[in-house]
Amino acid sequence: MRTGHRAGFRAEGRRPERGRRREKQLRETELTTSSPGGEKQRVFGLLWLFTGFLQAVHGQGVYAPPTAQIVPSGQGCNVEEDRYTERVHTIREGDTLELQCLFTGHPRPQIRWTKAGASDRLNESYQHNETLRIENISRHQGGRYYCKAENRHGVPAIRSIRVEVYYLDDPVITVHQSVGESKEQFYFERTVFLRCVANSNPPVHYTWRRGREVLSQGTDSGVEIYEPFFTQGETKILKLKNLRPQDYADYTCMSSVRNICGIEDKSAHFSLSNRTAPPSIKLLLEDPLVVNPGETITLVCVASGGDPPPTLKWVRPGGEEIPKRSVIKRGTLTIPAVTMDDGGTYTCVASNNVGNPAKKSTSILVRGLRKGRFWITPDPYHNDDNIQIGREVKISCQVEATPPEELQFSWLKNGRPLRSSERMVITHTDTDVSPGTTNLDIIDLKFTDFGTYTCVASLRNGGISEISIDVNISSTTVPPELTVPRGRSHLISQEGDTVDLQCLVSGKPKPIILWSRVEEGGAAVSTVALMPDGSAQMESYDGVLRISNVTRDMSGTYCCQTSQYNGFNVKPRKALIQLVVQFPPVVEPVYTEIRQALSRAFVLTCHLLRAHPARLLRYEWKLGSRLLTVGQLSEQQGDTEYQVRALNREGYGEYTCDITNEAGAGRCTFLVTGKANAPEFYYDTYGALWQNRPTVYGFKLQWTQMDPNAVDRILAYRLSFRQMGQSRWWEQEIPIDGNIRMGELLTYNLTELIKPESYLVRLTPITRFGEGDATERIITYSPPVNPHLREFHCGFEDEVLCLFSQDKTDVFDWTHHSASTRDTKYTPNTGPSSDHTGSKQGFYMYIETSRPRLEGDKARLLSPTFNMNSKTTSSSSSSSVTNNPTYCFSFYYHMYGKHIGALNVFLRQKGQMVTDTSVWSLTGNQGNRWIQAKVDIHPTAAFQIVMEGVRGSGIEGDIAIDDVSIEEGECKDPPPNSKWTVVIHLTSSLCVTLSLALIGRQR
């Protein structure tokens, strides 16, 4: 960190027609910085003068609709255009995807990223950023990504790019065999198929090897290699016809995507022998296994055959999970404290990639009884639901049992055992029918038959509690009747209340009540909606359905009906209840801000969207707590308005409109303010940053004013700024004379900014109402755009590196170095021993290729951004023609070492699209010397030079560059000591002259 530097800042601008200047002396400031030795030093600096020159450019031309372009900036393989002119970016699974949305437009567009058909939401932190970043990308995250830029002008700009995620899974070899018998000749032919499959993108290429021998179609008559017709891709199956002794060998399947994206080949191995066989298993347990609840059960599965030895696992059908408390060890499954929910089928699966997996299943039956129900059926031969003396009546009892064959029933009357007789007929369903049912038919009912009948269900082998169901048959046993209490068939409640829907049920025994939501449609009633808990039907034992926190969506018709179990087996009784949920009016806007100037007229409108009830609606307008007007809305009237004829200072504030009904009120809120809208910083200024002295730089700050005529005239702007990393703010007032027009571009020059610090700038408009909305931006010291480039020279002698910068998207960085400070442990036989002038104190840039660098790793160094110095000439027809100039780019390079990779130079142009064009490239060892290269470049827009060093195959591959220059005009003199000059025509307008020094080589 540098110490003792000046904390200076100067701002200047101009508005010529105003001719007004203002100076403000700021106080002396105390700064604290750190010295190289770590000490804190105090630096007193006199803050420089603000000199106000504000310049305005009139017209609407500065406003522009958005444009957008997606540029991959992170890891990736390549970007190409497919036949549908869609950009396709390929990336390896596990790498980091970075997509930059480069945009233009004023005001600065807002960015939003989306993915086509994405069920997985994009990370919120990147969704609205200019850069979309997905770390450790997976194959499921491939697809089409969209960048949308919008700024209220024109239509939004939407661009897309398709991301292809490349991957290669480990291959799997499976073995199948077929045995065919010839009917005319008595022999067996055994054919073995080795199938290799690997999931990949792009399609995988397979290679088979037997031992070290590569197998291919036609090289061995006993071998056939082919791809099944139902698969896509290349060869997958190796067919060994009529096995021979030499076919018993080690086989390797190599899967490859041809090193695309650096994805390495993968392989699978299989040893085929005369012992190779598919798996077979056996279960060491009873089937089915009947246990009591709470017991611990153990299922044992062992492999009885198979080579290679198979792996064993337990599964349940239908995707059910094995109980989480289970313990699995090899083929043994142990389930402690078993419950009835654990019952069912369990399957042991053995696989060794030979033939089909072996499967064997067993059933676990957890003994138990549940779901006991009963119903009473009156004499079916008479059209009467009542029980009468002299007629038949049947009592049915039903229970679910596990195992069903152990279920047994018994009947009691008034606590005493009851046996089947001519008048008391007891029947049972078959034991293999579940649930089990028993019936007691009472023939010719007599008065003495009245009493309590008990159905008892139990399991034959005991150990489980029995289920008893009591049914009373008497003169009071009557079928149910269902009614709704008086005044409760049409209920009105308000949103948020708790409401009880009640149906009264009479009869003995009382049945369970079933509730559902229905819609009345003539005589038919059909279910159309779910109940409040999300189910289609709810049970109630007391006839009451309670709905808490009722909402407007719960309005409708509800049906209560008797169930046909635990009561009379008769036609269900039904009743309907209408529920009406009232809710307050829904209005818009709920909140809006209105900017208005004094003395202007305007109208506030509150819109009614919906309400229940929608009659007898009242409205009430207020300003703060002051009542303005009240009234009533007619049924045809959906809006209410309040008009301000001439706004005064007391008229600023919060206006509210409450529209009320019986359920409550809906409120529209309007904040009327004289605050000016936020300024809109202009980010497309050419030559915004410049440097006039070695230690300071300047910045041209430009902005427009959003909707300047909405409020009173802007009197001034308050310019606030602070250096990043510090908390102290400085302020300057920029006076404004006259009215600012829509689209007028204002300019204010900031000077004396300290290199290389960044600054946070805040701009706040001021009217006679007060301060308006502020807007902020960060000014970063970066390579300036030189508006009139004539020549540029850089020897990399200072820390600023002549504004060269490291590319943040490459693998590693260039190193700023001097031979005098080089580590004594440096790699020998590579790299320079001095700068290009021979000075060991001179500096240069080089790439360090020692570990952890890998072959192909790239380091990119970016030059400052330059504007072209376009020339305009007049033709005979009095029209002007712009000629883009030619520049000569030259530099010295040092490429010495047996592992030298490559040095590439690109021309990066920044027009509507950022493009990189290769203009120079060289690979391999060029000897232990500095060599000059020159190349003509023909930019047509603002441009940068990109110098890319590529690491070679080893550590002796350091590449260095020094003394870079750009001069207007074509390259004239060839490099010294040059033996060859190679001219490469890249395009019709680009000619690259490559000068190579080939010293000591004789032909």
Short mmCIF file of C-alpha atoms in Angstrom, two decimals, residues 200-378:
data_model
loop_
_atom_site.label_atom_id
_atom_site.label_comp_id
_atom_site.label_asym_id
_atom_site.label_seq_id
_atom_site.Cartn_x
_atom_site.Cartn_y
_atom_site.Cartn_z
CA SER A 200 -22.69 -39.65 -21.56
CA ASN A 201 -23.10 -36.42 -23.41
CA PRO A 202 -21.98 -36.26 -26.21
CA PRO A 203 -22.54 -39.86 -27.43
CA VAL A 204 -19.90 -42.26 -26.20
CA HIS A 205 -17.49 -44.28 -28.34
CA TYR A 206 -16.62 -47.78 -27.14
CA THR A 207 -13.48 -49.85 -27.68
CA TRP A 208 -13.18 -53.52 -26.67
CA ARG A 209 -9.96 -55.21 -25.62
CA ARG A 210 -9.24 -58.86 -24.83
CA GLY A 211 -6.20 -58.81 -22.63
CA ARG A 212 -3.98 -56.33 -24.46
CA GLU A 213 -5.49 -57.10 -27.87
CA VAL A 214 -7.83 -54.49 -29.35
CA LEU A 215 -10.87 -56.20 -30.86
CA SER A 216 -12.56 -54.88 -33.96
CA GLN A 217 -15.15 -56.21 -36.36
CA GLY A 218 -13.68 -58.73 -38.84
CA THR A 219 -10.39 -59.40 -37.07
CA ASP A 220 -11.66 -62.62 -35.42
CA SER A 221 -14.29 -64.90 -36.95
CA GLY A 222 -15.47 -65.89 -33.50
CA VAL A 223 -16.08 -62.30 -32.47
CA GLU A 224 -18.81 -59.95 -33.63
CA ILE A 225 -19.10 -56.33 -32.52
CA TYR A 226 -22.31 -54.45 -33.20
CA GLU A 227 -24.80 -51.89 -31.93
CA PRO A 228 -28.38 -52.98 -31.22
CA PHE A 229 -30.89 -51.31 -33.50
CA PHE A 230 -32.86 -49.88 -30.56
CA THR A 231 -29.90 -47.93 -29.18
CA GLN A 232 -28.29 -44.70 -30.27
CA GLY A 233 -24.55 -44.27 -30.30
CA GLU A 234 -21.66 -46.42 -31.40
CA THR A 235 -20.62 -50.06 -30.81
CA LYS A 236 -21.86 -51.46 -27.55
CA ILE A 237 -22.09 -55.27 -27.73
CA LEU A 238 -19.31 -57.81 -28.04
CA LYS A 239 -20.65 -61.18 -29.21
CA LEU A 240 -18.54 -64.31 -28.61
CA LYS A 241 -19.94 -67.03 -30.87
CA ASN A 242 -19.69 -70.71 -29.79
CA LEU A 243 -17.24 -70.11 -26.96
CA ARG A 244 -13.66 -71.20 -27.56
CA PRO A 245 -10.88 -71.67 -24.98
CA GLN A 246 -9.21 -68.41 -26.03
CA ASP A 247 -12.45 -66.58 -25.31
CA TYR A 248 -11.95 -67.17 -21.60
CA ALA A 249 -9.98 -64.00 -20.88
CA ASP A 250 -9.99 -60.55 -19.27
CA TYR A 251 -12.11 -58.07 -21.24
CA THR A 252 -11.92 -54.28 -21.03
CA CYS A 253 -14.50 -51.83 -22.34
CA MET A 254 -13.04 -48.36 -22.94
CA SER A 255 -15.60 -45.56 -23.14
CA SER A 256 -14.58 -42.22 -24.61
CA VAL A 257 -16.03 -38.90 -25.72
CA ARG A 258 -12.77 -38.16 -27.55
CA ASN A 259 -11.41 -35.90 -24.81
CA ILE A 260 -14.08 -33.27 -25.44
CA CYS A 261 -14.02 -30.71 -22.62
CA GLY A 262 -11.00 -32.55 -21.26
CA ILE A 263 -13.16 -35.50 -20.16
CA GLU A 264 -10.83 -38.46 -19.77
CA ASP A 265 -11.62 -41.94 -21.02
CA LYS A 266 -13.08 -44.46 -18.59
CA SER A 267 -12.98 -48.23 -18.54
CA ALA A 268 -14.68 -51.28 -17.06
CA HIS A 269 -13.23 -54.77 -16.71
CA PHE A 270 -14.72 -58.28 -16.69
CA SER A 271 -12.97 -61.62 -16.37
CA LEU A 272 -14.79 -64.34 -18.34
CA SER A 273 -14.09 -67.95 -17.30
CA ASN A 274 -15.76 -71.32 -17.43
CA ARG A 275 -17.06 -70.58 -13.94
CA THR A 276 -18.90 -67.40 -15.01
CA ALA A 277 -22.55 -67.83 -14.10
CA PRO A 278 -25.60 -65.72 -13.23
CA PRO A 279 -26.56 -65.34 -9.58
CA SER A 280 -28.83 -67.62 -7.62
CA ILE A 281 -30.09 -67.15 -4.09
CA LYS A 282 -32.15 -68.81 -1.38
CA LEU A 283 -34.05 -67.47 1.61
CA LEU A 284 -33.43 -69.04 5.01
CA LEU A 285 -36.84 -68.31 6.52
CA GLU A 286 -40.47 -69.34 6.51
CA ASP A 287 -42.80 -67.91 3.92
CA PRO A 288 -44.97 -66.23 4.93
CA LEU A 289 -43.42 -65.13 8.16
CA VAL A 290 -46.16 -64.56 10.77
CA VAL A 291 -45.12 -62.48 13.81
CA ASN A 292 -46.72 -60.54 16.62
CA PRO A 293 -46.31 -56.76 16.96
CA GLY A 294 -43.21 -55.74 18.90
CA GLU A 295 -41.15 -58.76 17.94
CA THR A 296 -37.81 -58.57 16.14
CA ILE A 297 -37.66 -60.33 12.81
CA THR A 298 -34.65 -61.36 10.76
CA LEU A 299 -34.74 -62.08 7.02
CA VAL A 300 -31.73 -64.02 5.73
CA CYS A 301 -30.82 -64.14 2.04
CA VAL A 302 -27.71 -66.04 0.88
CA ALA A 303 -26.14 -66.45 -2.52
CA SER A 304 -26.17 -70.09 -3.64
CA GLY A 305 -24.36 -69.49 -6.92
CA GLY A 306 -22.92 -66.98 -9.34
CA ASP A 307 -19.52 -65.88 -10.52
CA PRO A 308 -18.41 -63.16 -9.91
CA PRO A 309 -19.92 -63.33 -6.40
CA PRO A 310 -23.19 -61.38 -6.49
CA THR A 311 -24.14 -58.42 -4.33
CA LEU A 312 -27.32 -58.68 -2.27
CA LYS A 313 -29.90 -56.05 -1.35
CA TRP A 314 -33.42 -55.94 0.07
CA VAL A 315 -36.22 -53.90 -1.52
CA ARG A 316 -39.97 -53.46 -1.17
CA PRO A 317 -42.31 -53.35 -4.16
CA GLY A 318 -43.83 -50.11 -5.38
CA GLY A 319 -40.89 -48.03 -4.20
CA GLU A 320 -41.77 -48.40 -0.52
CA GLU A 321 -38.89 -47.78 1.83
CA ILE A 322 -37.37 -50.38 4.08
CA PRO A 323 -38.16 -49.33 7.70
CA LYS A 324 -35.55 -46.77 8.73
CA ARG A 325 -34.80 -48.52 12.02
CA SER A 326 -33.84 -51.67 10.09
CA VAL A 327 -30.30 -53.05 10.13
CA ILE A 328 -28.92 -54.53 6.90
CA LYS A 329 -25.69 -56.52 6.88
CA ARG A 330 -24.87 -58.22 3.62
CA GLY A 331 -27.95 -60.33 2.90
CA THR A 332 -29.45 -60.17 6.39
CA LEU A 333 -32.28 -57.72 7.15
CA THR A 334 -33.24 -57.19 10.80
CA ILE A 335 -36.35 -55.19 11.76
CA PRO A 336 -36.71 -54.56 15.53
CA ALA A 337 -40.08 -53.91 17.23
CA VAL A 338 -42.11 -54.70 14.14
CA THR A 339 -45.47 -52.95 13.64
CA MET A 340 -48.45 -53.70 11.43
CA ASP A 341 -47.27 -50.99 9.01
CA ASP A 342 -44.07 -53.02 8.48
CA GLY A 343 -46.03 -55.94 7.09
CA GLY A 344 -45.94 -56.71 3.40
CA THR A 345 -43.67 -58.15 0.73
CA TYR A 346 -39.88 -57.99 0.95
CA THR A 347 -37.65 -58.97 -1.99
CA CYS A 348 -34.01 -60.00 -1.99
CA VAL A 349 -32.20 -59.05 -5.21
CA ALA A 350 -28.83 -60.54 -6.21
CA SER A 351 -26.82 -59.19 -9.15
CA ASN A 352 -23.33 -59.72 -10.55
CA ASN A 353 -23.85 -58.26 -14.07
CA VAL A 354 -24.17 -61.78 -15.49
CA GLY A 355 -27.59 -62.62 -16.84
CA ASN A 356 -30.61 -61.23 -15.07
CA PRO A 357 -30.66 -60.41 -11.37
CA ALA A 358 -32.01 -63.17 -9.15
CA LYS A 359 -35.01 -62.24 -7.05
CA LYS A 360 -36.88 -64.00 -4.28
CA SER A 361 -39.66 -62.56 -2.16
CA THR A 362 -41.23 -63.31 1.17
CA SER A 363 -44.24 -61.92 2.99
CA ILE A 364 -44.25 -60.61 6.54
CA LEU A 365 -47.62 -60.91 8.23
CA VAL A 366 -47.86 -58.89 11.45
CA ARG A 367 -50.80 -60.33 13.35
CA GLY A 368 -53.53 -57.90 14.30
CA LEU A 369 -57.14 -56.76 14.11
CA ARG A 370 -58.43 -53.36 13.06
CA LYS A 371 -61.31 -51.38 11.53
CA GLY A 372 -64.21 -53.04 13.33
CA ARG A 373 -67.60 -51.96 11.92
CA PHE A 374 -71.22 -53.05 12.08
CA TRP A 375 -74.54 -52.35 10.38
CA ILE A 376 -78.16 -53.31 10.86
CA THR A 377 -80.21 -54.36 7.84
CA PRO A 378 -84.04 -54.36 8.25
#
